[in-house]
PDB file of C-alpha atoms in Angstrom:
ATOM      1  CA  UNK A   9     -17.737 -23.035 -10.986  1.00 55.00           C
ATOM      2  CA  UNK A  10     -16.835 -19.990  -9.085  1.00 70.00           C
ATOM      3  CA  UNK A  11     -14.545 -16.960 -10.246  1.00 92.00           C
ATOM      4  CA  UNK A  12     -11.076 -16.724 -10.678  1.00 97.00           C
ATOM      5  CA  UNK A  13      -9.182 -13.845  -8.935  1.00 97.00           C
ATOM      6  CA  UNK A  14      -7.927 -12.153 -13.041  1.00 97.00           C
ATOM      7  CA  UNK A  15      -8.346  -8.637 -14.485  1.00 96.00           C
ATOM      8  CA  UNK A  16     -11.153  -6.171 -13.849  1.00 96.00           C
ATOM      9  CA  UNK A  17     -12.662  -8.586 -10.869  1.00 96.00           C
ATOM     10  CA  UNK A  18     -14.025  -7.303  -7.661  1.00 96.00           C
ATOM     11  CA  UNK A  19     -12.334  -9.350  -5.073  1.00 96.00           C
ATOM     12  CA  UNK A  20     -11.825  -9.504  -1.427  1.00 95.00           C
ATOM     13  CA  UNK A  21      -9.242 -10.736   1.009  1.00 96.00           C
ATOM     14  CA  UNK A  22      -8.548 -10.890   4.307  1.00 96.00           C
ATOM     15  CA  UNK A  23      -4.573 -10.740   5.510  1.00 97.00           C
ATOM     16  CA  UNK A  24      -1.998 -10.227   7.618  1.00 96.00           C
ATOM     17  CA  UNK A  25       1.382  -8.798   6.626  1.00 97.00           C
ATOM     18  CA  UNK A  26       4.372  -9.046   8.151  1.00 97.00           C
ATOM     19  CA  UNK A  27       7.853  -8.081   8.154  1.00 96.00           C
ATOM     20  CA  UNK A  28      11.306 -10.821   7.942  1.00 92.00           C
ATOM     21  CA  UNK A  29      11.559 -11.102  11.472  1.00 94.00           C
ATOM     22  CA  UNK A  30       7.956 -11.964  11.887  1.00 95.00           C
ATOM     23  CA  UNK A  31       6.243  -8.464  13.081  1.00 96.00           C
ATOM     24  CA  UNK A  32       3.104  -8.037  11.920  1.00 96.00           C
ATOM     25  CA  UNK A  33       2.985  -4.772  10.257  1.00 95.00           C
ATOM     26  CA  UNK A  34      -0.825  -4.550   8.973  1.00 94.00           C
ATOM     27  CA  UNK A  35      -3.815  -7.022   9.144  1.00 95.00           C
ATOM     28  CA  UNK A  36      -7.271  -6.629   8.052  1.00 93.00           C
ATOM     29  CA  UNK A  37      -9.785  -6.795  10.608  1.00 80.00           C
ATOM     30  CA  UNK A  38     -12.165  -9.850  10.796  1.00 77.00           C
ATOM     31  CA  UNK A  39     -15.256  -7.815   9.799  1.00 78.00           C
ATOM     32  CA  UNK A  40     -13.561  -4.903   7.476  1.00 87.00           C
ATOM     33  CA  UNK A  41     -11.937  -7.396   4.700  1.00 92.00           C
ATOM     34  CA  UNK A  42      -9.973  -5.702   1.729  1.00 94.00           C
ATOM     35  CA  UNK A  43     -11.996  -5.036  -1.441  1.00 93.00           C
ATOM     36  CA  UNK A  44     -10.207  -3.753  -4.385  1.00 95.00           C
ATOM     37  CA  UNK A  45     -10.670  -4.509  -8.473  1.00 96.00           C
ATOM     38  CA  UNK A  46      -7.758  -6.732  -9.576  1.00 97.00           C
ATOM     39  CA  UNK A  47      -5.316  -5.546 -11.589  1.00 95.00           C
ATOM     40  CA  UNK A  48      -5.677  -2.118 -11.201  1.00 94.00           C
ATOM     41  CA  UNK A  49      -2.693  -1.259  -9.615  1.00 91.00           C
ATOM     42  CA  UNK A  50      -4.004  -1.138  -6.522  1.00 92.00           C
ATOM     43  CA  UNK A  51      -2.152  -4.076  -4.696  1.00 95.00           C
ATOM     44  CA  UNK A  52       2.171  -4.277  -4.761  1.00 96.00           C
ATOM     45  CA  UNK A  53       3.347  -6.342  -8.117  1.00 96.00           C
ATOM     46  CA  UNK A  54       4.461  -9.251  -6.315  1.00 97.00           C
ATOM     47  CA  UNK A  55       0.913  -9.915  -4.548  1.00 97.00           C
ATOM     48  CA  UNK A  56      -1.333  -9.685  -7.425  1.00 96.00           C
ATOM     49  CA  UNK A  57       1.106 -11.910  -9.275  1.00 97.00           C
ATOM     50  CA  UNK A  58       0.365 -14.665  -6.622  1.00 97.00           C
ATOM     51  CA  UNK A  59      -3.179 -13.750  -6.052  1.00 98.00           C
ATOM     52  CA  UNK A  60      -4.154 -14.434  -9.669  1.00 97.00           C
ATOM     53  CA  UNK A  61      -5.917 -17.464 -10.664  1.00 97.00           C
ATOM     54  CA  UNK A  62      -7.077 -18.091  -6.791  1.00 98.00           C
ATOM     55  CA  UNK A  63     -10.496 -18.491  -5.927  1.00 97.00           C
ATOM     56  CA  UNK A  64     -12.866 -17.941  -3.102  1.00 96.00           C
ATOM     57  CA  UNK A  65     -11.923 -20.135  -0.151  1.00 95.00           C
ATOM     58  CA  UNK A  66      -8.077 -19.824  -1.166  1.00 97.00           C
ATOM     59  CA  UNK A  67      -5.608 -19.762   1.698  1.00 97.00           C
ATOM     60  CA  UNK A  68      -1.789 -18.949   0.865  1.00 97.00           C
ATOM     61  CA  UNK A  69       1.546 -17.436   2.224  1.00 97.00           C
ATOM     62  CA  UNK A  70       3.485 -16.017  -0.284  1.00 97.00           C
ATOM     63  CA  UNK A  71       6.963 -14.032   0.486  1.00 97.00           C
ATOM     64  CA  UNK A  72       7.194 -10.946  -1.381  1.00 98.00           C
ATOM     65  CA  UNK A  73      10.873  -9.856  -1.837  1.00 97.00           C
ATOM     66  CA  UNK A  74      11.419  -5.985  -1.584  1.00 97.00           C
ATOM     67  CA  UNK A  75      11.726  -5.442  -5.349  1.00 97.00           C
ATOM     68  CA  UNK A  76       8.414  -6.960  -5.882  1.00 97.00           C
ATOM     69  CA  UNK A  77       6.813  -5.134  -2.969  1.00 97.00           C
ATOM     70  CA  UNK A  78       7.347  -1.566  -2.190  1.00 95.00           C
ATOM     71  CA  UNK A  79      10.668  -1.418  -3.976  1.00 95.00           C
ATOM     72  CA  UNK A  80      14.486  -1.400  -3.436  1.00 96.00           C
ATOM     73  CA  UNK A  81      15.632   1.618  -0.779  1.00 95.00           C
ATOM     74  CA  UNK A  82      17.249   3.927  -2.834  1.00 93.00           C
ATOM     75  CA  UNK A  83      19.860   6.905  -0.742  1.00 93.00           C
ATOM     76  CA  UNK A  84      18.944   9.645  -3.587  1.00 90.00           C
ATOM     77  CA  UNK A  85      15.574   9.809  -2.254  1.00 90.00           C
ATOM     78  CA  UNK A  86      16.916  11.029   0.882  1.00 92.00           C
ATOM     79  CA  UNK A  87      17.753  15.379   1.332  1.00 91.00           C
ATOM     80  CA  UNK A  88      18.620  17.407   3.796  1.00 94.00           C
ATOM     81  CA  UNK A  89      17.026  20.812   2.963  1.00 92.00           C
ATOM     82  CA  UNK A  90      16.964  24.401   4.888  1.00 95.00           C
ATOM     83  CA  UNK A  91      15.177  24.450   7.610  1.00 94.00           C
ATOM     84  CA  UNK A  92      13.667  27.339   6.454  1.00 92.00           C
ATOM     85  CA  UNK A  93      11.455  25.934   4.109  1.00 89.00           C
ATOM     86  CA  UNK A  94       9.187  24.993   6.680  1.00 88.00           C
ATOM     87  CA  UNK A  95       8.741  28.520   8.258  1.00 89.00           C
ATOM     88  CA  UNK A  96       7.120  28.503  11.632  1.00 89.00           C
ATOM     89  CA  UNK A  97       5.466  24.939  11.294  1.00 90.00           C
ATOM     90  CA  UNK A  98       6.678  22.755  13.894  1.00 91.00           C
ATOM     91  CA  UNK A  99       8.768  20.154  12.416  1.00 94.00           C
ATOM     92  CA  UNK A 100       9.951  16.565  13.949  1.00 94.00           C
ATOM     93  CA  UNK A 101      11.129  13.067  13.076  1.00 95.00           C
ATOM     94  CA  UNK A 102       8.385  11.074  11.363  1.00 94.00           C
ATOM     95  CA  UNK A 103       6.074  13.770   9.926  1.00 93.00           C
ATOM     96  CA  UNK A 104       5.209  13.535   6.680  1.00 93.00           C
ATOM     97  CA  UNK A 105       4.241  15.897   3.754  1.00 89.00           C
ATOM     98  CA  UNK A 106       4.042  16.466   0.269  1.00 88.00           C
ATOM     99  CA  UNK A 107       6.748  17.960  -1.292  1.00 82.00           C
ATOM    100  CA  UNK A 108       7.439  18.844  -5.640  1.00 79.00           C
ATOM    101  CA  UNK A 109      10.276  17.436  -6.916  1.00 73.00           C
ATOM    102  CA  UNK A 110      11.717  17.170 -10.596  1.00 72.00           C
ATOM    103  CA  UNK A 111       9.323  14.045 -11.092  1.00 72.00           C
ATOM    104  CA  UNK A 112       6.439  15.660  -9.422  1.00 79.00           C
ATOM    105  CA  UNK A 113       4.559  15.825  -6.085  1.00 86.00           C
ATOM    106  CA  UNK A 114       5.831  13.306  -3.488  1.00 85.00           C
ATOM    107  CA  UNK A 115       5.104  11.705   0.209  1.00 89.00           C
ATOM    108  CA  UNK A 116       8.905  12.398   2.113  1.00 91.00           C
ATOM    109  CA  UNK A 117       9.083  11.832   5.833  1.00 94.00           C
ATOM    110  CA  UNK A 118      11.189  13.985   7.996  1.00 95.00           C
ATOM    111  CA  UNK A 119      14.004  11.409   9.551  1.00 95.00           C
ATOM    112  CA  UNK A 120      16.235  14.452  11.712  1.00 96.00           C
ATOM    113  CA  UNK A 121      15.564  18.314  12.366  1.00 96.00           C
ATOM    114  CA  UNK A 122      18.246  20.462  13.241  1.00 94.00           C
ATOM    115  CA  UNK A 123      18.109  24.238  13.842  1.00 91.00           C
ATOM    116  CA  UNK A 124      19.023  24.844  10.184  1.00 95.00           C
ATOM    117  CA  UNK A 125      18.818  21.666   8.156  1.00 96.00           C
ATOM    118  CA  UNK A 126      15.607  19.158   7.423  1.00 95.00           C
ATOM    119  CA  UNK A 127      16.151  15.843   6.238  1.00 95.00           C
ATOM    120  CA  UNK A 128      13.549  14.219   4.232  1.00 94.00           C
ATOM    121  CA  UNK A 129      13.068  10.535   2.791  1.00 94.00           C
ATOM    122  CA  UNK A 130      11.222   9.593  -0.111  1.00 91.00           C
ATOM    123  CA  UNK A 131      11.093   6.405   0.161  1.00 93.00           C
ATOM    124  CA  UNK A 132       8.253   4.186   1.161  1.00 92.00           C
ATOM    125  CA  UNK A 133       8.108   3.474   4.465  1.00 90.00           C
ATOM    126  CA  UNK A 134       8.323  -0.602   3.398  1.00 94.00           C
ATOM    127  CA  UNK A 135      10.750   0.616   0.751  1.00 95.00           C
ATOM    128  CA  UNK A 136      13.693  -2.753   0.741  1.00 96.00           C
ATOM    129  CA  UNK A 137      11.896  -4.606   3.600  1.00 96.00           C
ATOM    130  CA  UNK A 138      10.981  -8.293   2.379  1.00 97.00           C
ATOM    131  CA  UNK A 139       7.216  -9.430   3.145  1.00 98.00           C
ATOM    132  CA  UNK A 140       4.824 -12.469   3.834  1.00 98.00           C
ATOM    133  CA  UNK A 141       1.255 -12.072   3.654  1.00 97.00           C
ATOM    134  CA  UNK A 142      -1.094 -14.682   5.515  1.00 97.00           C
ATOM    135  CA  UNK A 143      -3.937 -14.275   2.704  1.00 97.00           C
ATOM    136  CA  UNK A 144      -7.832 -15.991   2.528  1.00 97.00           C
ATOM    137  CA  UNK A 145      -9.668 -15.173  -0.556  1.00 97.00           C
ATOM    138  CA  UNK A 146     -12.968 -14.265   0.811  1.00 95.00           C
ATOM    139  CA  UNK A 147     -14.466 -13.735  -2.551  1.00 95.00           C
ATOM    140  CA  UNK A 148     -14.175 -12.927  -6.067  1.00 96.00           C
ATOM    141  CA  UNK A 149     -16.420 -12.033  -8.340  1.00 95.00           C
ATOM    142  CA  UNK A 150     -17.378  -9.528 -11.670  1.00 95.00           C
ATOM    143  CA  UNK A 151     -17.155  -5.774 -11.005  1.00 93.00           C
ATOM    144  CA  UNK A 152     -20.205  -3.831 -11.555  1.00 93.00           C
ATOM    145  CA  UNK A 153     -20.030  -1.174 -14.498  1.00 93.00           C
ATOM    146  CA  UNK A 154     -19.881   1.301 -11.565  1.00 92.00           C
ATOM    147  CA  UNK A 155     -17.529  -0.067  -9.640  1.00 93.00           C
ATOM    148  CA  UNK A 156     -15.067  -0.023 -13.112  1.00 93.00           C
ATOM    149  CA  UNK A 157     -15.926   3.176 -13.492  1.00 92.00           C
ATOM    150  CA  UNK A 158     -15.250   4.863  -9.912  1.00 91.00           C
ATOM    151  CA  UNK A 159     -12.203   2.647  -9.621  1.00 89.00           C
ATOM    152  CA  UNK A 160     -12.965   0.904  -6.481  1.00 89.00           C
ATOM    153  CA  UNK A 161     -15.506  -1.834  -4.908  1.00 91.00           C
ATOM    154  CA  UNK A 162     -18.613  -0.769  -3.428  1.00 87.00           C
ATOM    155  CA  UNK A 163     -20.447  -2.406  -0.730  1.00 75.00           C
ATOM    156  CA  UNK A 164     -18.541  -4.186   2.588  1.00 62.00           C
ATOM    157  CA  UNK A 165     -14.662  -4.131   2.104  1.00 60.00           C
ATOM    158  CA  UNK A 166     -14.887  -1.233  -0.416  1.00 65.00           C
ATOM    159  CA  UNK A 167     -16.495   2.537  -0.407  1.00 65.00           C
ATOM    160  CA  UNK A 168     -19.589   2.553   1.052  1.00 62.00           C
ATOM    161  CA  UNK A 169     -21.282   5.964  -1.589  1.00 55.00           C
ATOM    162  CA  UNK A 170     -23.794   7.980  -0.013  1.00 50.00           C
TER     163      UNK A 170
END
């Protein structure tokens, strides 16, 4: 009997994401499949809710909606701040960086640049975009000790250590 995709398993998947309108917006490649230990947080909500229970061989399209995925957009998480704050550093639409906020450090992508104002977005990039994944299970099977403890597969898919 094989293994069934559930917590704490070492698993790997191939896929293809892609947006409403049918652009693909990531894919794995055919010999770098995603490794990752289920049910570590490490997948969006509404794709490890499908993926569990599936075992290797598995083939399924599931359509994520936005709130399950990378979230609902949300216009707070957009600022416009001096321009100034940036100094001398060259600054244009779709940089990103790392800014501290009232809830802590977080990605924001420039989205305009005047000569006195920045505006930044904190929003995921995804952030209110519905998705379907193309996904084959490739395997699935019980995470080493290790692996548990680093957080992450080893071997093909995963980290390859040193």
């Amino acid at each position: 009997m094989s293994e069934t995709i559930s917590q704490d398993k070492a698993v790997t998947i191939h896929y293809t994401v892609k947006n409403g309108e049918g652009v693909t917006l990531d894919q794995s490649a055919e010999e770098r499949p995603l490794a990752f230990i289920f049910g570590r947080g490490m997948l969006i909500p509404g794709l490890e809710k499908v993926l569990e229970g599936k075992t290797a061989g598995e083939e399924l399209n599931a359509d994520i909606s936005a709130a399950d995925a990378y979230g609902e957009r949300h216009d707070g998480l957009i600022q416009t701040v001096p321009r100034n704050l940036f100094g001398d550093q060259d600054v244009n639409p779709g940089m990103q960086f790392r800014a501290t906020t009232d809830h802590g450090e977080q990605s924001v992508m420039v989205v305009e640049v005047n000569d006195t104002e920045v505006t930044v977005d904190g929003n995921h990039p995804l952030a209110g975009v519905d998705l379907n994944f193309e996904v084959k299970v490739v395997d699935v099977r019980e995470a080493t000790a290790e692996e548990l403890s680093h957080g992450h597969v080893h071997g093909p898919g995963g980290v390859e250590h040193e």
